[in-house]
Amino acid sequence: MCKAARPAFLKRYPTMFKVAPKAITSIISPASGVIAELNSIMEDTPEIINSDPFGEEWLFKIAPSNWKIEKNTLMNIEEYFPVMEEKIRKELKK
């Protein structure tokens, strides 16, 4: 784990960066704020994000700037999983 080299302000929802080992994947910011900490393990072995994304294998920590409003629109994994399943179904039908 390491501190961000310089503060980077994030706006909620825009694509933060793209990852492309085998396919291009957009990483979208879940909240507005500043990147407070980066997980340095991910620099050397980014593929481990698939093994424990909700535990030790996180990408970054955000110091939120609009938490009181944005927290009410976030979903936990139980809420988010069906939403993503539906998006995948729609994509497969294209």
mmCIF file of C-alpha atoms in Angstrom:
data_model
loop_
_atom_site.group_PDB
_atom_site.id
_atom_site.type_symbol
_atom_site.label_atom_id
_atom_site.label_comp_id
_atom_site.label_asym_id
_atom_site.label_seq_id
_atom_site.Cartn_x
_atom_site.Cartn_y
_atom_site.Cartn_z
ATOM 1 C CA MET A 1 0.000 0.000 0.000
ATOM 2 C CA CYS A 2 1.239 3.464 -0.738
ATOM 3 C CA LYS A 3 0.053 7.027 -0.626
ATOM 4 C CA ALA A 4 -0.877 8.568 -3.943
ATOM 5 C CA ALA A 5 2.136 10.468 -5.309
ATOM 6 C CA ARG A 6 0.006 13.531 -5.896
ATOM 7 C CA PRO A 7 -3.640 14.148 -5.129
ATOM 8 C CA ALA A 8 -5.951 13.161 -7.957
ATOM 9 C CA PHE A 9 -9.514 14.409 -7.722
ATOM 10 C CA LEU A 10 -12.109 12.003 -9.047
ATOM 11 C CA LYS A 11 -15.541 12.835 -10.327
ATOM 12 C CA ARG A 12 -18.131 10.187 -9.809
ATOM 13 C CA TYR A 13 -18.847 7.867 -12.760
ATOM 14 C CA PRO A 14 -16.389 9.008 -15.439
ATOM 15 C CA THR A 15 -13.891 6.397 -16.527
ATOM 16 C CA MET A 16 -10.819 6.707 -14.341
ATOM 17 C CA PHE A 17 -8.513 4.484 -16.363
ATOM 18 C CA LYS A 18 -8.562 1.446 -18.605
ATOM 19 C CA VAL A 19 -6.934 -1.908 -17.978
ATOM 20 C CA ALA A 20 -6.003 -4.077 -20.934
ATOM 21 C CA PRO A 21 -4.251 -7.404 -20.258
ATOM 22 C CA LYS A 22 -6.625 -9.387 -22.509
ATOM 23 C CA ALA A 23 -9.542 -6.998 -22.939
ATOM 24 C CA ILE A 24 -10.063 -3.317 -22.286
ATOM 25 C CA THR A 25 -11.929 -2.801 -19.037
ATOM 26 C CA SER A 26 -12.998 0.609 -17.798
ATOM 27 C CA ILE A 27 -12.684 1.352 -14.112
ATOM 28 C CA ILE A 28 -15.374 3.782 -13.014
ATOM 29 C CA SER A 29 -15.159 5.872 -9.865
ATOM 30 C CA PRO A 30 -17.947 4.989 -7.411
ATOM 31 C CA ALA A 31 -17.680 8.333 -5.622
ATOM 32 C CA SER A 32 -16.247 11.830 -5.980
ATOM 33 C CA GLY A 33 -13.137 12.580 -3.987
ATOM 34 C CA VAL A 34 -9.367 12.256 -3.857
ATOM 35 C CA ILE A 35 -7.363 9.068 -4.244
ATOM 36 C CA ALA A 36 -5.912 8.693 -0.757
ATOM 37 C CA GLU A 37 -4.086 5.389 -1.123
ATOM 38 C CA LEU A 38 -3.029 3.014 -3.895
ATOM 39 C CA ASN A 39 -2.558 -0.718 -3.493
ATOM 40 C CA SER A 40 1.029 -1.171 -4.690
ATOM 41 C CA ILE A 41 0.553 -4.945 -5.005
ATOM 42 C CA MET A 42 -1.628 -4.260 -8.031
ATOM 43 C CA GLU A 43 1.245 -2.653 -9.936
ATOM 44 C CA ASP A 44 3.162 -5.928 -10.098
ATOM 45 C CA THR A 45 0.294 -8.432 -10.203
ATOM 46 C CA PRO A 46 -2.919 -6.747 -11.418
ATOM 47 C CA GLU A 47 -4.522 -10.092 -12.271
ATOM 48 C CA ILE A 48 -5.032 -10.879 -8.579
ATOM 49 C CA ILE A 49 -7.951 -8.432 -8.495
ATOM 50 C CA ASN A 50 -10.048 -11.383 -9.668
ATOM 51 C CA SER A 51 -9.194 -13.524 -6.651
ATOM 52 C CA ASP A 52 -10.349 -11.251 -3.813
ATOM 53 C CA PRO A 53 -11.748 -7.934 -5.118
ATOM 54 C CA PHE A 54 -13.718 -7.205 -1.944
ATOM 55 C CA GLY A 55 -10.940 -8.136 0.467
ATOM 56 C CA GLU A 56 -7.208 -7.541 0.176
ATOM 57 C CA GLU A 57 -7.076 -7.052 -3.586
ATOM 58 C CA TRP A 58 -8.436 -3.507 -3.830
ATOM 59 C CA LEU A 59 -7.112 -0.915 -6.275
ATOM 60 C CA PHE A 60 -7.329 2.364 -4.381
ATOM 61 C CA LYS A 61 -8.978 4.099 -1.452
ATOM 62 C CA ILE A 62 -10.936 7.295 -1.968
ATOM 63 C CA ALA A 63 -11.311 10.150 0.515
ATOM 64 C CA PRO A 64 -14.859 11.101 -0.525
ATOM 65 C CA SER A 65 -15.807 14.732 -1.022
ATOM 66 C CA ASN A 66 -19.588 14.368 -1.279
ATOM 67 C CA TRP A 67 -20.227 11.324 0.911
ATOM 68 C CA LYS A 68 -23.492 12.424 2.544
ATOM 69 C CA ILE A 69 -25.227 12.565 -0.836
ATOM 70 C CA GLU A 70 -23.423 9.873 -2.819
ATOM 71 C CA LYS A 71 -23.492 7.142 -0.171
ATOM 72 C CA ASN A 72 -27.242 6.772 -0.605
ATOM 73 C CA THR A 73 -26.845 5.775 -4.251
ATOM 74 C CA LEU A 74 -24.139 3.130 -3.799
ATOM 75 C CA MET A 75 -24.993 -0.579 -3.936
ATOM 76 C CA ASN A 76 -23.555 -3.513 -2.047
ATOM 77 C CA ILE A 77 -22.615 -6.707 -3.892
ATOM 78 C CA GLU A 78 -26.028 -8.294 -3.297
ATOM 79 C CA GLU A 79 -27.734 -5.325 -4.980
ATOM 80 C CA TYR A 80 -25.147 -4.794 -7.709
ATOM 81 C CA PHE A 81 -24.763 -8.369 -8.957
ATOM 82 C CA PRO A 82 -28.288 -8.630 -10.476
ATOM 83 C CA VAL A 83 -27.833 -5.232 -12.145
ATOM 84 C CA MET A 84 -24.633 -6.436 -13.805
ATOM 85 C CA GLU A 85 -26.231 -9.744 -14.812
ATOM 86 C CA GLU A 86 -28.938 -7.827 -16.644
ATOM 87 C CA LYS A 87 -26.379 -5.620 -18.391
ATOM 88 C CA ILE A 88 -24.490 -8.715 -19.522
ATOM 89 C CA ARG A 89 -27.685 -10.315 -20.854
ATOM 90 C CA LYS A 90 -28.432 -7.180 -22.877
ATOM 91 C CA GLU A 91 -24.898 -7.096 -24.279
ATOM 92 C CA LEU A 92 -25.070 -10.750 -25.298
ATOM 93 C CA LYS A 93 -28.273 -10.110 -27.247
ATOM 94 C CA LYS A 94 -26.601 -7.463 -29.418
#
